[in-house]
Short mmCIF file of C-alpha atoms and ligand atoms in Angstrom, two decimals:
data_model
loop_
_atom_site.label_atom_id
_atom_site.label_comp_id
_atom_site.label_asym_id
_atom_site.label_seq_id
_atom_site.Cartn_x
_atom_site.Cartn_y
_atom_site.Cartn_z
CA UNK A 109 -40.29 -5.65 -17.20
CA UNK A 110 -36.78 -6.85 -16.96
CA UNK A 111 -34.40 -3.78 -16.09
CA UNK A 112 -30.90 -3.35 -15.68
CA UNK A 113 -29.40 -1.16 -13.01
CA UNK A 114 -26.36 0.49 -12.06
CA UNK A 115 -24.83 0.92 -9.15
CA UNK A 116 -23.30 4.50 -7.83
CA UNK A 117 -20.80 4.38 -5.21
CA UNK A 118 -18.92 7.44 -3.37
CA UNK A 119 -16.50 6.52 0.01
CA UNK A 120 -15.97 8.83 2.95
CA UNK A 121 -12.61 7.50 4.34
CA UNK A 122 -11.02 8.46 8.06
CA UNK A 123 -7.41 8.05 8.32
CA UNK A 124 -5.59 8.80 11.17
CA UNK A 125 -2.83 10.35 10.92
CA UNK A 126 0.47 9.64 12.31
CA UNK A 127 1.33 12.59 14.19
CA UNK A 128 3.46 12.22 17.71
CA UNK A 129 0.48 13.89 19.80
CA UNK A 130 -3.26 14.57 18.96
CA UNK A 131 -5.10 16.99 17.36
CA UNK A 132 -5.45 19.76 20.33
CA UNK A 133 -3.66 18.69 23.09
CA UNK A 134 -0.21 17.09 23.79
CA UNK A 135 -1.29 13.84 24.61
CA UNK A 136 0.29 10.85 23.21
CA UNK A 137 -1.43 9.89 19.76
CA UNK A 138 0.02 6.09 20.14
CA UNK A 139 -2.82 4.14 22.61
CA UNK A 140 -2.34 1.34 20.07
CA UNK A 141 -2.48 -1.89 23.26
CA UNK A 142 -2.37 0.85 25.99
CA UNK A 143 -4.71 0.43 29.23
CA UNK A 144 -7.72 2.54 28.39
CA UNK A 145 -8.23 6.03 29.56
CA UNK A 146 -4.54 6.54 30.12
CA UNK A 147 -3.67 9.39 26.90
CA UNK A 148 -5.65 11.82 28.11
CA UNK A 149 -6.29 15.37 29.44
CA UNK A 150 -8.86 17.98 30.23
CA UNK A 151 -8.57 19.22 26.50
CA UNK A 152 -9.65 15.53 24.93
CA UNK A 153 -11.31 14.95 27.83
CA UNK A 154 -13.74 18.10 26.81
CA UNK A 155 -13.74 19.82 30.37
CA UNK A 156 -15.41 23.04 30.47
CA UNK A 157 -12.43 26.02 29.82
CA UNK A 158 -9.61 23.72 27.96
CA UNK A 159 -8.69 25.71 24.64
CA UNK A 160 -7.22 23.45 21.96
CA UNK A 161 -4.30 24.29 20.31
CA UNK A 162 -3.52 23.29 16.87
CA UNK A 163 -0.86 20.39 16.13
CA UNK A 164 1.32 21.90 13.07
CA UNK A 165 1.95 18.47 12.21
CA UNK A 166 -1.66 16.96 11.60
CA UNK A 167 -1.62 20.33 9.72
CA UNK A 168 1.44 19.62 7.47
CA UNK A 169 0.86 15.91 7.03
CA UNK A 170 -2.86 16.06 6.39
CA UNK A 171 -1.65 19.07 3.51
CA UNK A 172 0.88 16.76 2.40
CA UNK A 173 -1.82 14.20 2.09
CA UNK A 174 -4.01 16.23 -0.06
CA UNK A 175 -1.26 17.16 -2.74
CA UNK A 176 -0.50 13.76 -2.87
CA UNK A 177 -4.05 13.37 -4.06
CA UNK A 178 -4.09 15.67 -6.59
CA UNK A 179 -6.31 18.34 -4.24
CA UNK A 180 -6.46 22.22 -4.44
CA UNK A 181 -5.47 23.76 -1.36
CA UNK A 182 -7.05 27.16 -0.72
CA UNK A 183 -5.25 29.46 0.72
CA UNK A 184 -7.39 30.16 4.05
CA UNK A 185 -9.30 27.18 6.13
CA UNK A 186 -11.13 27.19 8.77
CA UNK A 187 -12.49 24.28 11.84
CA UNK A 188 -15.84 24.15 12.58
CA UNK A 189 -18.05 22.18 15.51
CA UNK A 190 -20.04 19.23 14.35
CA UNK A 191 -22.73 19.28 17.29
CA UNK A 192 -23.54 16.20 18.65
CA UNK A 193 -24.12 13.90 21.84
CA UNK A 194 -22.40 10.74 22.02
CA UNK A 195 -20.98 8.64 25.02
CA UNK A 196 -17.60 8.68 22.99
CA UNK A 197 -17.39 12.35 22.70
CA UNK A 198 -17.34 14.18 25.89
CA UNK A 199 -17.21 17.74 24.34
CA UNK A 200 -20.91 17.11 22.88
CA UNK A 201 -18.92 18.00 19.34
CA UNK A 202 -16.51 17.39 16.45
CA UNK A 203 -14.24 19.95 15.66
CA UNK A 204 -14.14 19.28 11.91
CA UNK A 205 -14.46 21.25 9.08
CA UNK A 206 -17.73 22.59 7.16
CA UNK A 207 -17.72 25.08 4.39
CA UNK A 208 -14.35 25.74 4.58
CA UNK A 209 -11.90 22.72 4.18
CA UNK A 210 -8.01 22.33 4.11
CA UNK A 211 -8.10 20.90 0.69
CA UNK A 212 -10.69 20.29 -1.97
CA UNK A 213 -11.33 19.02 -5.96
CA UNK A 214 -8.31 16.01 -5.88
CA UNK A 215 -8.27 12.72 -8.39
CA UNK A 216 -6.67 9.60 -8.45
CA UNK A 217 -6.30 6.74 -11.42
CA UNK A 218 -7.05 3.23 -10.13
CA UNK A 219 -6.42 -0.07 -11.98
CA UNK A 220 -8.29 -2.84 -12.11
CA UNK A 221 -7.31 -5.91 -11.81
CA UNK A 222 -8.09 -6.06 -15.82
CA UNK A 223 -5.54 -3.30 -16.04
CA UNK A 224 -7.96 -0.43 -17.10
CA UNK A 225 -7.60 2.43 -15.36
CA UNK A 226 -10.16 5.04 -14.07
CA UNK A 227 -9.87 8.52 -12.89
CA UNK A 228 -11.61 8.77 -9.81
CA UNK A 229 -12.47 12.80 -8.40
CA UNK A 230 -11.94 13.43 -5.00
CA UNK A 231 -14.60 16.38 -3.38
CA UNK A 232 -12.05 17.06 -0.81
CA UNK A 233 -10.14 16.23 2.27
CA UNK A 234 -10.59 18.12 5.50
CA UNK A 235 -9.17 17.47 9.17
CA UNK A 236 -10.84 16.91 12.34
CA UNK A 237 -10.51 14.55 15.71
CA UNK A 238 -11.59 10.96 16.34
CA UNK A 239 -14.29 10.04 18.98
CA UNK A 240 -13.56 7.72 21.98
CA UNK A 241 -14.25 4.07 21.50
CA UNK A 242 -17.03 2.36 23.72
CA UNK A 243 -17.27 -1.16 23.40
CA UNK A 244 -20.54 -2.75 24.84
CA UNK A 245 -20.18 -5.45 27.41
CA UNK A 246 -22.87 -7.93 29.22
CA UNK A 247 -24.61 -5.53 31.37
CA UNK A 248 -23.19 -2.20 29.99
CA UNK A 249 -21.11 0.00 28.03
CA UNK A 250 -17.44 0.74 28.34
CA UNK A 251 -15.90 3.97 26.94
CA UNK A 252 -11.92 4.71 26.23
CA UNK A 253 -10.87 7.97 25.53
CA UNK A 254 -7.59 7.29 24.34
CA UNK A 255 -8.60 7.93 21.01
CA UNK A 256 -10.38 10.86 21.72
CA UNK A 257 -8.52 13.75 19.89
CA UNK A 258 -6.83 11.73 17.52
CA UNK A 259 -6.14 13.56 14.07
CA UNK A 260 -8.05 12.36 11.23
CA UNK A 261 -8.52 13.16 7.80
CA UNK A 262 -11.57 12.73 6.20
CA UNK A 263 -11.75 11.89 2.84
CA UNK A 264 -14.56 12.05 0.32
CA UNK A 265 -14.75 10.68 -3.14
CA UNK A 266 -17.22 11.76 -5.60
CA UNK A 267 -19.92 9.33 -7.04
CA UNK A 268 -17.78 8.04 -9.55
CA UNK A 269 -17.46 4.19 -8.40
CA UNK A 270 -19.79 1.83 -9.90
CA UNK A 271 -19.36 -1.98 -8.36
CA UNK A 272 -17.64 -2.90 -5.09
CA UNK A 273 -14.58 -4.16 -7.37
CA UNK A 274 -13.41 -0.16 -8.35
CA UNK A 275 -14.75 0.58 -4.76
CA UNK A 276 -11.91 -2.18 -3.36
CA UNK A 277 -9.61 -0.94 -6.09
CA UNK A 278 -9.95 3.04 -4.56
CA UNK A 279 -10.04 2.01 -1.10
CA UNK A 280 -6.03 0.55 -1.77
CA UNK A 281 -5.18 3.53 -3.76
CA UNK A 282 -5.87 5.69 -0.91
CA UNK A 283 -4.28 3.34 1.58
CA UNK A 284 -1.33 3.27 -0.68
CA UNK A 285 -0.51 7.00 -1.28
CA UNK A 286 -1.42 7.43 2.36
CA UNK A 287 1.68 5.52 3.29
CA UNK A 288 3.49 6.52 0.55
CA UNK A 289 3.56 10.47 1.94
CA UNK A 290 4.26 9.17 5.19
CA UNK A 291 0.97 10.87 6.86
CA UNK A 292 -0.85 7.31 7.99
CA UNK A 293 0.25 3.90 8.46
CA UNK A 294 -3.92 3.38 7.40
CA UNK A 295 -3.63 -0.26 9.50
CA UNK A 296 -6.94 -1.19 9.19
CA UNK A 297 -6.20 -3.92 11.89
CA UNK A 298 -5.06 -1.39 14.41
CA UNK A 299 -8.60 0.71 13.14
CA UNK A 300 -6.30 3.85 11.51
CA UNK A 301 -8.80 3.36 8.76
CA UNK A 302 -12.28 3.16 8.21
CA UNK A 303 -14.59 3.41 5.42
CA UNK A 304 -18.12 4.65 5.12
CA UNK A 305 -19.72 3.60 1.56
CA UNK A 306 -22.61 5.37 0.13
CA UNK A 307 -24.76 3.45 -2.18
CA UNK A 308 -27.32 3.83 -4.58
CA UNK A 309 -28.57 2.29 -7.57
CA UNK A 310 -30.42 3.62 -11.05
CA UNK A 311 -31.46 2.42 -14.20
CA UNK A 312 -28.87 1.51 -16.41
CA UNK A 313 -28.30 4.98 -18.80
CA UNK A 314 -29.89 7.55 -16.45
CA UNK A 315 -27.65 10.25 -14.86
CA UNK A 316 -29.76 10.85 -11.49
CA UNK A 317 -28.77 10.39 -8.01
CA UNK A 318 -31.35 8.64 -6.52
CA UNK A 319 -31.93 8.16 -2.29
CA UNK A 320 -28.84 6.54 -0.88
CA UNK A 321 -27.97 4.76 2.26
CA UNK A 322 -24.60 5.08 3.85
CA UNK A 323 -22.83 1.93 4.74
CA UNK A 324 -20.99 3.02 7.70
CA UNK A 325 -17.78 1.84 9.76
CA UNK A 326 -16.36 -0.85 7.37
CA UNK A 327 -12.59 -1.70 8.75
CA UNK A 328 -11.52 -4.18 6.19
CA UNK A 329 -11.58 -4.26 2.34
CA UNK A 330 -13.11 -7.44 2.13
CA UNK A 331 -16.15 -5.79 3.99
CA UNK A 332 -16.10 -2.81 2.22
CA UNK A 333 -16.64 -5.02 -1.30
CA UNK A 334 -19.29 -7.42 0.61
CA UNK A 335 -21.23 -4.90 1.76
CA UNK A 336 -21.45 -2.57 -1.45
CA UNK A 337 -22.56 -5.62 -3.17
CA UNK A 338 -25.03 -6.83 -0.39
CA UNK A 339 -26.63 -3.38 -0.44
CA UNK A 340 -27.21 -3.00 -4.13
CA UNK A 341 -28.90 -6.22 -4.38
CA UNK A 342 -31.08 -5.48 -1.77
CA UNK A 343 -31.93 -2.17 -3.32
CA UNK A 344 -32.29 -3.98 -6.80
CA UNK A 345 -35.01 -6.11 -5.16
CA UNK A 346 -36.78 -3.36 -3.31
CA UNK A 347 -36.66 -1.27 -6.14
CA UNK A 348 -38.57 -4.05 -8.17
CA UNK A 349 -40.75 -4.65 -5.05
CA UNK A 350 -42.13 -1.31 -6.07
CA UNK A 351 -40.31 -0.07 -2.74
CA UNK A 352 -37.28 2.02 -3.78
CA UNK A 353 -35.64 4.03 -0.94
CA UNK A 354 -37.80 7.23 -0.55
CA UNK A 355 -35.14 8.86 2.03
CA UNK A 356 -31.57 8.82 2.55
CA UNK A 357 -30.68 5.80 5.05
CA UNK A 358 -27.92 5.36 7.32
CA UNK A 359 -27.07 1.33 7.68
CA UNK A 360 -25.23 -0.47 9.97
CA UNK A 361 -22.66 -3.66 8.74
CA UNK A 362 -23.18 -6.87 10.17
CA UNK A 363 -20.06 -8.72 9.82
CA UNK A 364 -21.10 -11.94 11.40
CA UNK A 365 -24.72 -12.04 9.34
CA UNK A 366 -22.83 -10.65 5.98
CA UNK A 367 -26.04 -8.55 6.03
CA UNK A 368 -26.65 -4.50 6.34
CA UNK A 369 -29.27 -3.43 8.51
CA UNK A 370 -31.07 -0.30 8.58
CA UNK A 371 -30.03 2.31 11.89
CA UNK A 372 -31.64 5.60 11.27
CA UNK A 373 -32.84 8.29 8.15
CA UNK A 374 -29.78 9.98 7.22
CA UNK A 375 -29.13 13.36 9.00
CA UNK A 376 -28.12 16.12 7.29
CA UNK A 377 -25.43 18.90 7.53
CA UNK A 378 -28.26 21.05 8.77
CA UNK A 379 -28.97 18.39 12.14
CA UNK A 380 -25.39 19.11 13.01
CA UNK A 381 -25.92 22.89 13.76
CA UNK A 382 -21.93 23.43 12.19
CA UNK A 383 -20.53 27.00 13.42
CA UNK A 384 -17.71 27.86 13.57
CA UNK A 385 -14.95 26.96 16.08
CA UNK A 386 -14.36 30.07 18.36
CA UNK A 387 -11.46 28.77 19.89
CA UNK A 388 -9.33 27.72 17.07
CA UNK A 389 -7.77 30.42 14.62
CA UNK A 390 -8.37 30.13 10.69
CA UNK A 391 -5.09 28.52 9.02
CA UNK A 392 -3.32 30.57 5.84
CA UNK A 393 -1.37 28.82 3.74
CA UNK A 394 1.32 31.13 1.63
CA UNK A 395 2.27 30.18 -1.77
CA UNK A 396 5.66 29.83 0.06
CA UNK A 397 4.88 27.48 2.50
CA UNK A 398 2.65 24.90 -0.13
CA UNK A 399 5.91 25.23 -2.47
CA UNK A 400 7.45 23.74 0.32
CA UNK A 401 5.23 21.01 1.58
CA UNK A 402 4.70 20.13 -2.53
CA UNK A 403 8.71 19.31 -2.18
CA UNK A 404 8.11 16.96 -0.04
CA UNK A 405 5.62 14.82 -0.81
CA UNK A 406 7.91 11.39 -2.46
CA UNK A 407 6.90 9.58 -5.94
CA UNK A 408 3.36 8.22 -5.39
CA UNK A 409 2.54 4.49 -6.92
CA UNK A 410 1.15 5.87 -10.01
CA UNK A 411 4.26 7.56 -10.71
CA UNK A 412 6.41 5.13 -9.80
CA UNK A 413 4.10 2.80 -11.97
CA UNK A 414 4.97 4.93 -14.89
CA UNK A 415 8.35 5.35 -13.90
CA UNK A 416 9.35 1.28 -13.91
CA UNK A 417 7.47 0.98 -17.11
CA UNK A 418 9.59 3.50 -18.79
CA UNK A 419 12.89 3.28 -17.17
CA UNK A 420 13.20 0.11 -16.40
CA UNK A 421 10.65 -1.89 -19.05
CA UNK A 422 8.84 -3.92 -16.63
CA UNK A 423 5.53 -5.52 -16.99
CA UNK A 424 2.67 -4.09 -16.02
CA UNK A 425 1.89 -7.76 -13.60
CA UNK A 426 5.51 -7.40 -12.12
CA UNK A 427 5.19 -4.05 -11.84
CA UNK A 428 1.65 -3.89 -9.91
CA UNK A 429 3.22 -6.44 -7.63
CA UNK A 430 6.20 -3.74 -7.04
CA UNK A 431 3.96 -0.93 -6.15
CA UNK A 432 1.62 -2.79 -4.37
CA UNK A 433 2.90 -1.04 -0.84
CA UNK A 434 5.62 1.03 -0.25
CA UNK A 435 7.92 -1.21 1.43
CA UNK A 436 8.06 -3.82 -1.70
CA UNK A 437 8.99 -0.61 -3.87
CA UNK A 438 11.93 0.44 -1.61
CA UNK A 439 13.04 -3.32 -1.25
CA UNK A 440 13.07 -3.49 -5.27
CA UNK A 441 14.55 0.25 -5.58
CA UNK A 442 17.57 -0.60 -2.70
CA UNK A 443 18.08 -3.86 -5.25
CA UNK A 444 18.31 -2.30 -8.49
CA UNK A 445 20.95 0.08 -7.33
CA UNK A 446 23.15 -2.36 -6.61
CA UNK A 447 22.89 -4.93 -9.55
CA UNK A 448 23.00 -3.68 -13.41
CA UNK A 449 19.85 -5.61 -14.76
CA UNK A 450 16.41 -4.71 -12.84
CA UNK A 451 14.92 -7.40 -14.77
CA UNK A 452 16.95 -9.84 -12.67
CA UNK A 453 15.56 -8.05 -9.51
CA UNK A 454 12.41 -8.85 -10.20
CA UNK A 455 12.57 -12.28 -11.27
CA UNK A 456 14.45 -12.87 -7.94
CA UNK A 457 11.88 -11.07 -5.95
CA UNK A 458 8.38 -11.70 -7.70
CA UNK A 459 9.45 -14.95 -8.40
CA UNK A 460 11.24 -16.41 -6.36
CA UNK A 461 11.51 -14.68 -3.07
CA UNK A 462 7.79 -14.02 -2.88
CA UNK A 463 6.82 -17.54 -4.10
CA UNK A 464 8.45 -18.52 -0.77
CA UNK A 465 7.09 -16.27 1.02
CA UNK A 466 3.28 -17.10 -0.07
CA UNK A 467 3.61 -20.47 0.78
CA UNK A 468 5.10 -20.11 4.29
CA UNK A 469 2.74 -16.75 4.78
CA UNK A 470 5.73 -14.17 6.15
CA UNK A 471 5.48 -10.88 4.90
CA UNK A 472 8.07 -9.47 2.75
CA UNK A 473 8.78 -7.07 5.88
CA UNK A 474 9.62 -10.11 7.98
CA UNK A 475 11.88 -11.69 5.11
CA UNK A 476 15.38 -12.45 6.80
CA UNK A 477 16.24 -12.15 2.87
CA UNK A 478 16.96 -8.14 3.28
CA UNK A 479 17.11 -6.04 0.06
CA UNK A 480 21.01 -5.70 0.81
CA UNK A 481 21.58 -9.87 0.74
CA UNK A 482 19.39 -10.50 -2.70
CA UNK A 483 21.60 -7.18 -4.07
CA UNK A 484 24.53 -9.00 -3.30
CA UNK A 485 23.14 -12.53 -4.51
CA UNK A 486 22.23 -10.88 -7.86
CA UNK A 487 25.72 -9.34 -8.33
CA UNK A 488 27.91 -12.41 -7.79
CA UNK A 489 25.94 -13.96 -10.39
CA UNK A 490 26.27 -10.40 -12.70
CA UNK A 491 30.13 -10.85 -11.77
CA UNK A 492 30.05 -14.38 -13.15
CA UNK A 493 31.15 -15.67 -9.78
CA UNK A 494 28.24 -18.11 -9.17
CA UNK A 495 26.24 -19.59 -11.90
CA UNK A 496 22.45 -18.42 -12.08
CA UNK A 497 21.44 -22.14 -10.87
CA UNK A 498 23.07 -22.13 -8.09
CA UNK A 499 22.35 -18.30 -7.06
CA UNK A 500 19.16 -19.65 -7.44
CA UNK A 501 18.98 -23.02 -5.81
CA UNK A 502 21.53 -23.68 -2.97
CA UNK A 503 22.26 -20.01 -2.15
CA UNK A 504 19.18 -18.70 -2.46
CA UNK A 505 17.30 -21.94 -0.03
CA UNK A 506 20.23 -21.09 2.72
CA UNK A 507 20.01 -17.50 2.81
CA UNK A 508 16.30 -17.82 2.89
CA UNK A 509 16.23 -19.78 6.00
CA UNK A 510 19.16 -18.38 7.55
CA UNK A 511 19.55 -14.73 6.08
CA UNK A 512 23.56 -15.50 6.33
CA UNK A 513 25.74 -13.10 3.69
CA UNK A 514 26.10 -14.83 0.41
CA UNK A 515 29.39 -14.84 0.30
CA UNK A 516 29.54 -16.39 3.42
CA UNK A 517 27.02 -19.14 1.85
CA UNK A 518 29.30 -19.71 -1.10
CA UNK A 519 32.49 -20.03 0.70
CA UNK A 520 31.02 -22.40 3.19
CA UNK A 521 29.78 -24.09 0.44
CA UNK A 522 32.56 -24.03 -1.99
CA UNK A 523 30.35 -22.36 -4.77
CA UNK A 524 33.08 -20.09 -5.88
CA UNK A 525 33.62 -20.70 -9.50
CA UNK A 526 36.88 -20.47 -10.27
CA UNK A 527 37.83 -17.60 -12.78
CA UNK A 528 41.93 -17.63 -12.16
CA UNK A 529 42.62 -18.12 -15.56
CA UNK A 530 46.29 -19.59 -14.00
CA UNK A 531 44.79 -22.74 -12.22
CA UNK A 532 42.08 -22.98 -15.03
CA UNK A 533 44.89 -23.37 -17.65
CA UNK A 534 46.61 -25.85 -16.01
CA UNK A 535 43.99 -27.73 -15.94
CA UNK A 536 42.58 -27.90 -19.04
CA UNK A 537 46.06 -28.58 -20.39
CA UNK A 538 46.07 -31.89 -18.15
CA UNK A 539 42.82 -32.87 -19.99
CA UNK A 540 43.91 -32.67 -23.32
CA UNK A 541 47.51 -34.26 -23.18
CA UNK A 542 45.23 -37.41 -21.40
CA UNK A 543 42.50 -37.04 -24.51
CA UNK A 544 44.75 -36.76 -27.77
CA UNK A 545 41.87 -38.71 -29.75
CA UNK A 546 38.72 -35.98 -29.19
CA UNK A 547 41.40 -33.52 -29.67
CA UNK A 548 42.06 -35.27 -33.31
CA UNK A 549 38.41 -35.34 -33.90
CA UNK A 550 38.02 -31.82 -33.05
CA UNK A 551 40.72 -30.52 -35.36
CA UNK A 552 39.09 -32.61 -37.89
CA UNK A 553 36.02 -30.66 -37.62
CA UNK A 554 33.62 -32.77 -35.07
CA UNK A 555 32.13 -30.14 -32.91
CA UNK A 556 31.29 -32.65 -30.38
CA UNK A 557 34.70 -33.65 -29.08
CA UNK A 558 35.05 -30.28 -27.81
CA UNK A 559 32.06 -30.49 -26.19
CA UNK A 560 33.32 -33.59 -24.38
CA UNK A 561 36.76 -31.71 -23.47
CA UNK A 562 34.57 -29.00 -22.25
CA UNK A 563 33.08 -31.51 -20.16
CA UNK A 564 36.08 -33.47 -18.93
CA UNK A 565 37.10 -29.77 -17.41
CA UNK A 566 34.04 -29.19 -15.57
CA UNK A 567 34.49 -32.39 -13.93
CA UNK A 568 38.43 -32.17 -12.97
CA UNK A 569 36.96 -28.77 -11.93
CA UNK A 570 33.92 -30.35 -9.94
CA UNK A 571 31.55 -27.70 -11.87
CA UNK A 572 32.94 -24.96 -10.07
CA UNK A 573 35.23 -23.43 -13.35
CA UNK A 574 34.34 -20.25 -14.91
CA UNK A 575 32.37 -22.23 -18.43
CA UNK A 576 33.33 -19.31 -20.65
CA UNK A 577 36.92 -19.31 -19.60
CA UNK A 578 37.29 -22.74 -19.73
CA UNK A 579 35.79 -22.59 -23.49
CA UNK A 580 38.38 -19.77 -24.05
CA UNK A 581 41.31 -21.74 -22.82
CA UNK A 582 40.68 -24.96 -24.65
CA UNK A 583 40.32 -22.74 -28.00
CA UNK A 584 43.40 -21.03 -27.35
CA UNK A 585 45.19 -24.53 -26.26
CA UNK A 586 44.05 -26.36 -28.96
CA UNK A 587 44.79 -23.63 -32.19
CA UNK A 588 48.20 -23.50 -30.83
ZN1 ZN B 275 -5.43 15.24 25.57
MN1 MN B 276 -15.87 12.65 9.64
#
């Protein structure tokens, strides 16, 4: 019998976070292209009689973190040890947290790219270190405890994705208001976060969790949404082979093969032997000092979503662009405060400052168009002092490939239109003592001879005369 299935989908996300030093120790918590082995000590090192002290920072940030998504924090937490034996971690455990996290019951609204939104609930977000990194070699395995001690955050989502498109779509969201509190810069590329998808499927209109296998270690979205959708079909088709997953499963991605693989049965909390961490204090958090850390934590994306909807009528494409990370909302904030109409930023930007930038590939970051130049750009054509065409053509081209000052760009250029009512006069005096006839014609009602005077100005003027002065002038020459 045909049967349709759905697909249930929660993500366990590690984020490093962004402190100066690590976790327990004062080693340096930047290795990123560092020889290996060179940021560390006897603490990350795990030698026998190091205490760990805790960083207040990973402690603040990682809190910071959780308010920003939406998470209780309880006012007592505690670290636990994670027992187990791994080449990458010396100690022979994680300190992590069990039973008692920093931070717990969050949600976050995603959008698809339809534009429906979902509410997606987050079980919680607790802190603990990062492993060493072996990398296997002909012959052997190599280990680098650099990142051995590095602060994470771990954050788990609640079953409530259901295809690898809201999966993608959540994965962002988290990336986003991750960098938009300032507590990771989540480079995926530079492995400051990872994803571990858990995956199972059911009949289409039943509400049980059945066995699930754990996708672990994606580092890119694109892998995250291939191998979600890899793993429910092959589920589907075991499932219809009459051999549904009986156990939990932890599976391996294979990038190269697009394919998961199957590594071990799923341990559980019990195979970890958690207790907890004897040489770390519990943390309190006063109402005080959460008042204080909620002060800080800056407009996330789906306020500032709602925000340039409301105040500034924007459309929800333009405005998705806007949000999409934090730098192209501070490069379209720093514009709007210095021009009148934000609907002009954003034609300039999503139109045609990104269009550029697609086709040659630079990042908005790299643009040597800063926020400050387009600001200015925008303004001399608010101030009438440049025409929108050629703001838009000549300026705009130079200053892309160049990122020279505008105003340097129209005075090199000899843009300026020319508002001085004085020369402007003069001129379009000259034009109608040579044309009496069209100035007949006009005072005889023919619209179109004043069209042509208009005309004969712009070109005495070489299209650089303000048009609605010069249509002011001529009116005022021509009643008298
Ligand atoms: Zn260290
Ligand atoms: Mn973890």
């Amino acid at each position: 019998m045909y049967q349709e299935f759905e697909t249930v989908i929660g993500i366990e996300i590690h984020a490093q976070i962004n402190t100066k030093t690590k976790m327990f120790c004062r080693c340096d918590n930047d290795s990123f292209d560092k020889e290996p082995n060179l940021n560390v000590c006897e603490v990350c090192m795990g030698f026998p009689g190091q205490l760990p002290v805790i960083n207040e920072e990973a402690v603040k940030k990682g809190t910071i973190a959780a308010i920003a998504l939406g998470c209780e924090i309880p006012e007592y937490c505690k670290f636990d040890r994670k027992n187990y034996f791994y080449p990458d971690l010396p100690k022979g455990f994680q300190i992590s947290q069990f039973d008692e996290p920093l931070s717990e019951k969050g949600a976050i609204e995603i959008t698809l790219d339809s534009g429906r939104t979902k509410t997606i609930r987050i079980t919680r977000l607790h802190l603990e270190d990062d492993a060493g990194k072996l990398s296997h070699v002909p012959g052997g395995s190599l280990v680098d405890y650099n990142r051995s001690g590095t602060p994470l955050m771990e954050i788990v989502s609640e079953p409530d994705l259901r295809n690898s498109e809201e999966a993608v779509a959540y994965a962002r969201e988290v990336q986003n208001i991750l960098r938009f509190c300032g507590s990771s810069d989540a480079d995926m590329e530079k492995g400051m976060m990872r994803f571990d998808a858990s995956v199972s499927i059911r009949p289409k209109g039943e509400d049980k969790l059945y066995n699930r296998a754990e996708i672990k270690n994606l580092n890119s979205f694109r892998s995250l949404g291939a191998a979600i959708d890899y793993e429910a079909e092959r589920q589907i088709s075991l499932w219809n082979a009459g051999e549904a997953l009986d156990k939990d499963l932890t599976v391996g991605w294979a990038d190269d093969a697009q394919k998961t693989y199957v590594m071990r049965e799923k341990e559980g909390s019990d195979d970890y032997r958690y207790f907890p961490e004897p040489d770390l204090p519990p943390l309190h958090s006063s109402k005080e000092d959460l008042d204080k850390l909620r002060k800080m934590v800056p407009e996330m994306p789906a306020q500032k979503r709602a925000r340039y909807e409301l105040e500034y009528g924007l459309l929800p494409d333009d405005i998705r662009i806007l949000t999409s990370d934090l730098y192209t909302a501070q490069y379209f904030e720093e514009v709007v405060s210095m021009i009148k109409d934000p609907k002009k930023a954003v034609s300039y930007i999503n139109t045609i400052l990104m269009k550029r930038l697609n086709e040659d590939q630079i990042p908005l970051k790299d643009s040597k168009v800063t926020p400050k130049l387009l600001g200015e750009l925008i303004a001399y054509v608010e101030k009438g002092e440049i025409s929108n065409n050629q703001a838009k053509g000549e300026v705009f081209d130079e200053m892309y490939d160049t990122g020279k000052e505008p105003a340097k760009i129209i005075e090199e250029k000899g843009l300026k239109v020319v508002s001085d009512s004085g020369e402007l006069e003069k001129v379009c005096q000259s034009v109608l003592d040579a044309h009496p006839g069209p100035v007949e014609d006009y005072k005889n009602g023919k619209d179109k001879a004043f069209g042509f005077l208009v005309g004969m100005v712009m070109k005495e003027m070489k299209g650089q005369g303000n048009p609605q002065m010069i249509n002011d002038i001529l009116m005022k020459l021509i009643g008298n």
